[in-house]
Amino acid sequence: MHEADIQSLIHGLLEGDCAGSVAHAEALRGAGVRAEKIVLDGVEAAMNRLDAKCTLEQFNLLEIMLVGRAVMEVMKVLYPPGSAPAGTKGTVVIAALEGDVHDLGKNILKMVLTAKGYRVVDCGKDCSLGTLADAAVKETPLAVGVSGLITTIIPLVKQVRDTLRRRGLGEVKVLAGGAALKQAIPAHLNVDYVAESAFDGVGYLDGLSGGLP
Ligand code: B12
């Protein structure tokens, strides 16, 4: 029933039309469509259509950046800043590892985790294993989440658990997500869980934290 509106949102995002995309997102929320559906069927679907724009032949940085800006404006409608509950379910340290500058998915993950009651420490993109481990030592989190969009960072992802173990954090769960990682099985990446989406990752963490309110 809301498919036409979702398609309008996708179209607005692909045009990099911030105001139009925000209006479509607000209309969908007003009609009772859940934020999760808007992210998965609207935002992620739009970004996936940009695949070709990232190939060497067609690389179009400006166009993709404009879409990214519209995506983040829509996310603010779905998860308004300041509306999240206190981060009582535990701390999650997140990062995109060294060599990966994609951070839209990580930023969305941060908003979703915060909205669901987690405290998030964001180490940013292009983050070294050392910086990630330092943050984990400081925060003693429930979990560390790595977001990976390019396959070249897979060898680094595989080192996260051992890096944490060497710093005395062998008990901390390691989650992976993002387009380059989500087809893999946990054993292949040496992680505890591979998430299909931010919401799937929250489901796994809720299981660990006992689903505290
Ligand atoms: C946007 C984009 C860019 C933007 C990034 C802007 C930004 N600030 O992020 C720019 C233009 C900078 C860019 C650059 C490049 N890109 Co690019 N990019 C994309 C594109 C089109 C979309 C990515 C995206 O934002 N998706 C939307 C988000 C919402 O999805 P997501 O990250 O998967 O996140 C969701 C879930 O997976 C989950 N999630 C994400 N992380 C995590 C982590 C955890 C722990 C959990 C629980 C959940 C979770 O949460 C989100 C919501 O559910 C993809 C295509 C694609 N299909 O992915 C190519 C793509 C990733 N890029 C690619 C390439 C090749 C490049 C470049 C090398 C291009 C170039 N010629 O230079 C550079 C790389 C630079 C680098 N070193 O990192 C390739 C990678 C191929 C590969 N196999 O490695 C892709 C797949 C395109 C393609 N088909 O060729 N890119």
GROMACS .gro file of C-alpha atoms and ligand atoms in nm:
model
  304
    1MET     CA    1   0.000   0.000   0.000
    2HIS     CA    2   0.288   0.235   0.075
    3GLU     CA    3   0.499   0.104  -0.212
    4ALA     CA    4   0.438   0.410  -0.429
    5ASP     CA    5   0.556   0.636  -0.147
    6ILE     CA    6   0.866   0.423  -0.091
    7GLN     CA    7   0.942   0.447  -0.464
    8SER     CA    8   0.899   0.828  -0.445
    9LEU     CA    9   1.145   0.833  -0.154
   10ILE     CA   10   1.396   0.625  -0.350
   11HIS     CA   11   1.358   0.857  -0.647
   12GLY     CA   12   1.405   1.167  -0.428
   13LEU     CA   13   1.717   1.020  -0.267
   14LEU     CA   14   1.867   0.927  -0.604
   15GLU     CA   15   1.808   1.285  -0.719
   16GLY     CA   16   1.991   1.408  -0.408
   17ASP     CA   17   1.676   1.604  -0.329
   18CYS     CA   18   1.697   1.665   0.048
   19ALA     CA   19   1.369   1.854   0.092
   20GLY     CA   20   1.170   1.615  -0.127
   21SER     CA   21   1.319   1.305   0.040
   22VAL     CA   22   1.250   1.443   0.387
   23ALA     CA   23   0.889   1.520   0.286
   24HIS     CA   24   0.840   1.163   0.156
   25ALA     CA   25   0.993   1.018   0.474
   26GLU     CA   26   0.769   1.235   0.691
   27ALA     CA   27   0.463   1.128   0.491
   28LEU     CA   28   0.556   0.762   0.532
   29ARG     CA   29   0.607   0.802   0.908
   30GLY     CA   30   0.279   0.996   0.928
   31ALA     CA   31   0.107   0.703   0.758
   32GLY     CA   32   0.244   0.472   1.027
   33VAL     CA   33   0.521   0.304   0.825
   34ARG     CA   34   0.794   0.181   1.061
   35ALA     CA   35   1.137   0.345   1.047
   36GLU     CA   36   1.295   0.002   0.993
   37LYS     CA   37   1.095  -0.055   0.674
   38ILE     CA   38   1.182   0.291   0.545
   39VAL     CA   39   1.555   0.227   0.604
   40LEU     CA   40   1.560  -0.121   0.449
   41ASP     CA   41   1.318  -0.075   0.158
   42GLY     CA   42   1.388   0.293   0.090
   43VAL     CA   43   1.733   0.410   0.200
   44GLU     CA   44   1.928   0.087   0.143
   45ALA     CA   45   1.745   0.015  -0.183
   46ALA     CA   46   1.835   0.361  -0.314
   47MET     CA   47   2.202   0.321  -0.222
   48ASN     CA   48   2.218  -0.019  -0.387
   49ARG     CA   49   2.107   0.139  -0.714
   50LEU     CA   50   2.422   0.351  -0.703
   51ASP     CA   51   2.643   0.045  -0.750
   52ALA     CA   52   2.740   0.136  -1.105
   53LYS     CA   53   2.830   0.491  -1.003
   54CYS     CA   54   3.118   0.348  -0.798
   55THR     CA   55   3.287   0.159  -1.080
   56LEU     CA   56   3.602   0.299  -1.237
   57GLU     CA   57   3.420   0.376  -1.561
   58GLN     CA   58   3.133   0.571  -1.405
   59PHE     CA   59   3.267   0.700  -1.073
   60ASN     CA   60   3.066   1.007  -0.979
   61LEU     CA   61   3.169   1.138  -0.639
   62LEU     CA   62   2.950   1.450  -0.636
   63GLU     CA   63   2.635   1.262  -0.724
   64ILE     CA   64   2.696   1.000  -0.456
   65MET     CA   65   2.780   1.262  -0.193
   66LEU     CA   66   2.453   1.445  -0.265
   67VAL     CA   67   2.261   1.122  -0.224
   68GLY     CA   68   2.450   1.058   0.102
   69ARG     CA   69   2.353   1.400   0.233
   70ALA     CA   70   1.985   1.337   0.154
   71VAL     CA   71   2.009   0.996   0.323
   72MET     CA   72   2.137   1.151   0.646
   73GLU     CA   73   1.861   1.416   0.642
   74VAL     CA   74   1.602   1.139   0.608
   75MET     CA   75   1.766   0.949   0.894
   76LYS     CA   76   1.721   1.254   1.117
   77VAL     CA   77   1.348   1.239   1.047
   78LEU     CA   78   1.337   0.870   1.131
   79TYR     CA   79   1.555   0.898   1.442
   80PRO     CA   80   1.532   1.259   1.566
   81PRO     CA   81   1.841   1.370   1.758
   82GLY     CA   82   1.782   1.380   2.133
   83SER     CA   83   1.484   1.147   2.124
   84ALA     CA   84   1.673   0.831   2.218
   85PRO     CA   85   1.647   0.671   2.561
   86ALA     CA   86   1.957   0.677   2.787
   87GLY     CA   87   2.208   0.416   2.668
   88THR     CA   88   2.122   0.164   2.937
   89LYS     CA   89   2.166  -0.158   2.742
   90GLY     CA   90   2.545  -0.130   2.724
   91THR     CA   91   2.818   0.028   2.516
   92VAL     CA   92   2.903  -0.066   2.160
   93VAL     CA   93   3.226   0.054   1.996
   94ILE     CA   94   3.192   0.084   1.617
   95ALA     CA   95   3.423   0.167   1.327
   96ALA     CA   96   3.494   0.130   0.958
   97LEU     CA   97   3.848  -0.007   0.942
   98GLU     CA   98   4.161   0.142   0.789
   99GLY     CA   99   4.131   0.168   0.411
  100ASP     CA  100   3.752   0.196   0.410
  101VAL     CA  101   3.604   0.545   0.384
  102HIS     CA  102   3.241   0.432   0.350
  103ASP     CA  103   3.059   0.548   0.661
  104LEU     CA  104   2.693   0.595   0.573
  105GLY     CA  105   2.602   0.246   0.691
  106LYS     CA  106   2.806   0.289   1.009
  107ASN     CA  107   2.638   0.622   1.078
  108ILE     CA  108   2.296   0.464   1.028
  109LEU     CA  109   2.397   0.180   1.260
  110LYS     CA  110   2.494   0.438   1.522
  111MET     CA  111   2.153   0.608   1.498
  112VAL     CA  112   1.965   0.279   1.517
  113LEU     CA  113   2.170   0.149   1.813
  114THR     CA  114   2.127   0.478   1.998
  115ALA     CA  115   1.752   0.476   1.933
  116LYS     CA  116   1.733   0.121   2.068
  117GLY     CA  117   1.900   0.212   2.399
  118TYR     CA  118   2.271   0.145   2.343
  119ARG     CA  119   2.552   0.387   2.415
  120VAL     CA  120   2.767   0.411   2.102
  121VAL     CA  121   3.133   0.507   2.082
  122ASP     CA  122   3.208   0.578   1.717
  123CYS     CA  123   3.574   0.546   1.615
  124GLY     CA  124   3.490   0.678   1.270
  125LYS     CA  125   3.603   0.556   0.929
  126ASP     CA  126   3.952   0.458   0.809
  127CYS     CA  127   4.017   0.351   1.169
  128SER     CA  128   4.329   0.152   1.261
  129LEU     CA  129   4.303  -0.166   1.466
  130GLY     CA  130   4.513   0.008   1.734
  131THR     CA  131   4.268   0.297   1.766
  132LEU     CA  132   3.974   0.057   1.778
  133ALA     CA  133   4.144  -0.152   2.049
  134ASP     CA  134   4.234   0.160   2.252
  135ALA     CA  135   3.868   0.266   2.249
  136ALA     CA  136   3.758  -0.082   2.351
  137VAL     CA  137   4.007  -0.090   2.641
  138LYS     CA  138   3.878   0.248   2.759
  139GLU     CA  139   3.508   0.161   2.726
  140THR     CA  140   3.498  -0.215   2.807
  141PRO     CA  141   3.199  -0.249   2.573
  142LEU     CA  142   2.940  -0.521   2.536
  143ALA     CA  143   3.048  -0.550   2.173
  144VAL     CA  144   3.266  -0.408   1.898
  145GLY     CA  145   3.101  -0.359   1.558
  146VAL     CA  146   3.296  -0.327   1.235
  147SER     CA  147   3.136  -0.200   0.918
  148GLY     CA  148   3.295  -0.308   0.589
  149LEU     CA  149   3.201  -0.197   0.240
  150ILE     CA  150   3.511  -0.292   0.044
  151THR     CA  151   3.645  -0.643   0.033
  152THR     CA  152   4.008  -0.532   0.079
  153ILE     CA  153   3.947  -0.477   0.451
  154ILE     CA  154   3.848  -0.841   0.516
  155PRO     CA  155   4.201  -0.936   0.636
  156LEU     CA  156   4.179  -0.658   0.897
  157VAL     CA  157   3.834  -0.767   1.011
  158LYS     CA  158   3.975  -1.115   1.074
  159GLN     CA  159   4.233  -0.963   1.312
  160VAL     CA  160   3.987  -0.771   1.533
  161ARG     CA  161   3.914  -1.052   1.776
  162ASP     CA  162   4.282  -1.141   1.834
  163THR     CA  163   4.372  -0.774   1.871
  164LEU     CA  164   4.109  -0.740   2.143
  165ARG     CA  165   4.219  -1.064   2.308
  166ARG     CA  166   4.578  -0.942   2.329
  167ARG     CA  167   4.447  -0.634   2.513
  168GLY     CA  168   4.261  -0.847   2.766
  169LEU     CA  169   3.920  -0.818   2.597
  170GLY     CA  170   3.868  -1.175   2.482
  171GLU     CA  171   3.510  -1.172   2.616
  172VAL     CA  172   3.395  -0.877   2.405
  173LYS     CA  173   3.167  -0.987   2.121
  174VAL     CA  174   3.266  -0.886   1.770
  175LEU     CA  175   2.999  -0.806   1.511
  176ALA     CA  176   3.049  -0.741   1.142
  177GLY     CA  177   2.815  -0.580   0.889
  178GLY     CA  178   2.805  -0.388   0.563
  179ALA     CA  179   2.789  -0.496   0.201
  180ALA     CA  180   3.139  -0.648   0.182
  181LEU     CA  181   3.095  -0.860   0.493
  182LYS     CA  182   2.734  -0.963   0.518
  183GLN     CA  183   2.759  -1.256   0.278
  184ALA     CA  184   3.035  -1.416   0.487
  185ILE     CA  185   2.986  -1.660   0.771
  186PRO     CA  186   3.116  -1.559   1.118
  187ALA     CA  187   3.390  -1.826   1.120
  188HIS     CA  188   3.533  -1.694   0.794
  189LEU     CA  189   3.563  -1.341   0.938
  190ASN     CA  190   3.666  -1.462   1.287
  191VAL     CA  191   3.374  -1.273   1.445
  192ASP     CA  192   3.080  -1.372   1.664
  193TYR     CA  193   2.802  -1.246   1.440
  194VAL     CA  194   2.753  -1.118   1.086
  195ALA     CA  195   2.455  -0.884   1.060
  196GLU     CA  196   2.231  -0.855   0.758
  197SER     CA  197   2.124  -0.506   0.866
  198ALA     CA  198   2.155  -0.263   1.155
  199PHE     CA  199   1.826  -0.398   1.295
  200ASP     CA  200   1.949  -0.755   1.275
  201GLY     CA  201   2.260  -0.647   1.469
  202VAL     CA  202   2.042  -0.488   1.738
  203GLY     CA  203   1.847  -0.813   1.764
  204TYR     CA  204   2.170  -1.003   1.831
  205LEU     CA  205   2.285  -0.747   2.091
  206ASP     CA  206   1.945  -0.751   2.262
  207GLY     CA  207   1.993  -1.126   2.302
  208LEU     CA  208   2.328  -1.064   2.474
  209SER     CA  209   2.203  -0.788   2.699
  210GLY     CA  210   1.897  -0.988   2.795
  211GLY     CA  211   1.669  -0.741   2.615
  212LEU     CA  212   1.687  -0.487   2.897
  213PRO     CA  213   1.445  -0.200   2.841
  214B12     C1  214   2.807   0.546  -0.123
  214B12     C2  215   2.923   0.469  -0.179
  214B12     C3  216   3.048   0.532  -0.182
  214B12     C4  217   3.071   0.672  -0.124
  214B12     C5  218   3.082   0.660   0.029
  214B12     C6  219   3.023   0.780   0.101
  214B12     C7  220   3.015   0.756   0.249
  214B12     N1  221   3.032   0.864   0.322
  214B12     O1  222   2.993   0.643   0.297
  214B12     C8  223   3.204   0.713  -0.194
  214B12     C9  224   3.171   0.788  -0.319
  214B12    C10  225   3.300   0.795  -0.109
  214B12    C11  226   3.260   0.576  -0.231
  214B12    C12  227   3.393   0.554  -0.260
  214B12    C13  228   3.443   0.432  -0.308
  214B12     N2  229   3.372   0.322  -0.336
  214B12    CO1  230   3.186   0.299  -0.289
  214B12     N3  231   3.005   0.262  -0.273
  214B12    C14  232   2.907   0.334  -0.227
  214B12    C15  233   2.775   0.257  -0.246
  214B12    C16  234   2.706   0.308  -0.373
  214B12    C17  235   2.675   0.261  -0.134
  214B12    C18  236   2.729   0.223   0.004
  214B12    C19  237   2.628   0.262   0.109
  214B12     O2  238   2.637   0.370   0.168
  214B12     N4  239   2.523   0.179   0.126
  214B12    C20  240   2.408   0.212   0.211
  214B12    C21  241   2.426   0.166   0.353
  214B12    C22  242   2.302   0.211   0.432
  214B12     O3  243   2.433   0.026   0.355
  214B12     P1  244   2.537  -0.053   0.443
  214B12     O4  245   2.667   0.017   0.455
  214B12     O5  246   2.539  -0.196   0.397
  214B12     O6  247   2.476  -0.047   0.592
  214B12    C23  248   2.358  -0.110   0.635
  214B12    C24  249   2.379  -0.251   0.687
  214B12     O7  250   2.474  -0.327   0.610
  214B12    C25  251   2.417  -0.228   0.830
  214B12     N5  252   2.557  -0.224   0.868
  214B12    C26  253   2.662  -0.162   0.807
  214B12     N6  254   2.773  -0.179   0.876
  214B12    C27  255   2.741  -0.251   0.985
  214B12    C28  256   2.819  -0.296   1.092
  214B12    C29  257   2.759  -0.370   1.193
  214B12    C30  258   2.841  -0.416   1.308
  214B12    C31  259   2.620  -0.399   1.187
  214B12    C32  260   2.555  -0.474   1.296
  214B12    C33  261   2.542  -0.354   1.081
  214B12    C34  262   2.604  -0.280   0.982
  214B12     O8  263   2.361  -0.104   0.868
  214B12    C35  264   2.311  -0.032   0.757
  214B12    C36  265   2.160  -0.020   0.773
  214B12     O9  266   2.098  -0.147   0.783
  214B12    C37  267   2.829   0.109  -0.262
  214B12    C38  268   2.738   0.014  -0.338
  214B12    C39  269   2.671  -0.086  -0.245
  214B12     N7  270   2.581  -0.162  -0.302
  214B12    O10  271   2.699  -0.097  -0.129
  214B12    C40  272   2.965   0.134  -0.328
  214B12    C41  273   3.077   0.032  -0.308
  214B12    C42  274   3.081  -0.015  -0.164
  214B12     N8  275   3.195   0.113  -0.337
  214B12    C43  276   3.286   0.049  -0.404
  214B12    C44  277   3.408   0.105  -0.449
  214B12    C45  278   3.491   0.018  -0.541
  214B12    C46  279   3.448   0.234  -0.409
  214B12    C47  280   3.580   0.301  -0.443
  214B12    C48  281   3.705   0.210  -0.440
  214B12    C49  282   3.559   0.366  -0.582
  214B12    C50  283   3.676   0.429  -0.648
  214B12     N9  284   3.681   0.405  -0.775
  214B12    O11  285   3.758   0.493  -0.588
  214B12    C51  286   3.587   0.410  -0.336
  214B12    C52  287   3.651   0.348  -0.212
  214B12    C53  288   3.711   0.433  -0.117
  214B12    C54  289   3.762   0.355   0.005
  214B12    N10  290   3.891   0.334   0.013
  214B12    O12  291   3.685   0.320   0.092
  214B12    C55  292   3.245  -0.095  -0.429
  214B12    C56  293   3.319  -0.196  -0.340
  214B12    C57  294   3.351  -0.322  -0.418
  214B12    C58  295   3.421  -0.425  -0.338
  214B12    N11  296   3.379  -0.547  -0.359
  214B12    O13  297   3.508  -0.404  -0.261
  214B12    C59  298   3.089  -0.087  -0.412
  214B12    C60  299   3.024  -0.217  -0.362
  214B12    C61  300   3.030  -0.048  -0.550
  214B12    C62  301   3.054  -0.153  -0.656
  214B12    N12  302   2.960  -0.241  -0.682
  214B12    O14  303   3.157  -0.160  -0.717
  214B12    N13  304   3.163   0.481  -0.234
   0.00000   0.00000   0.00000
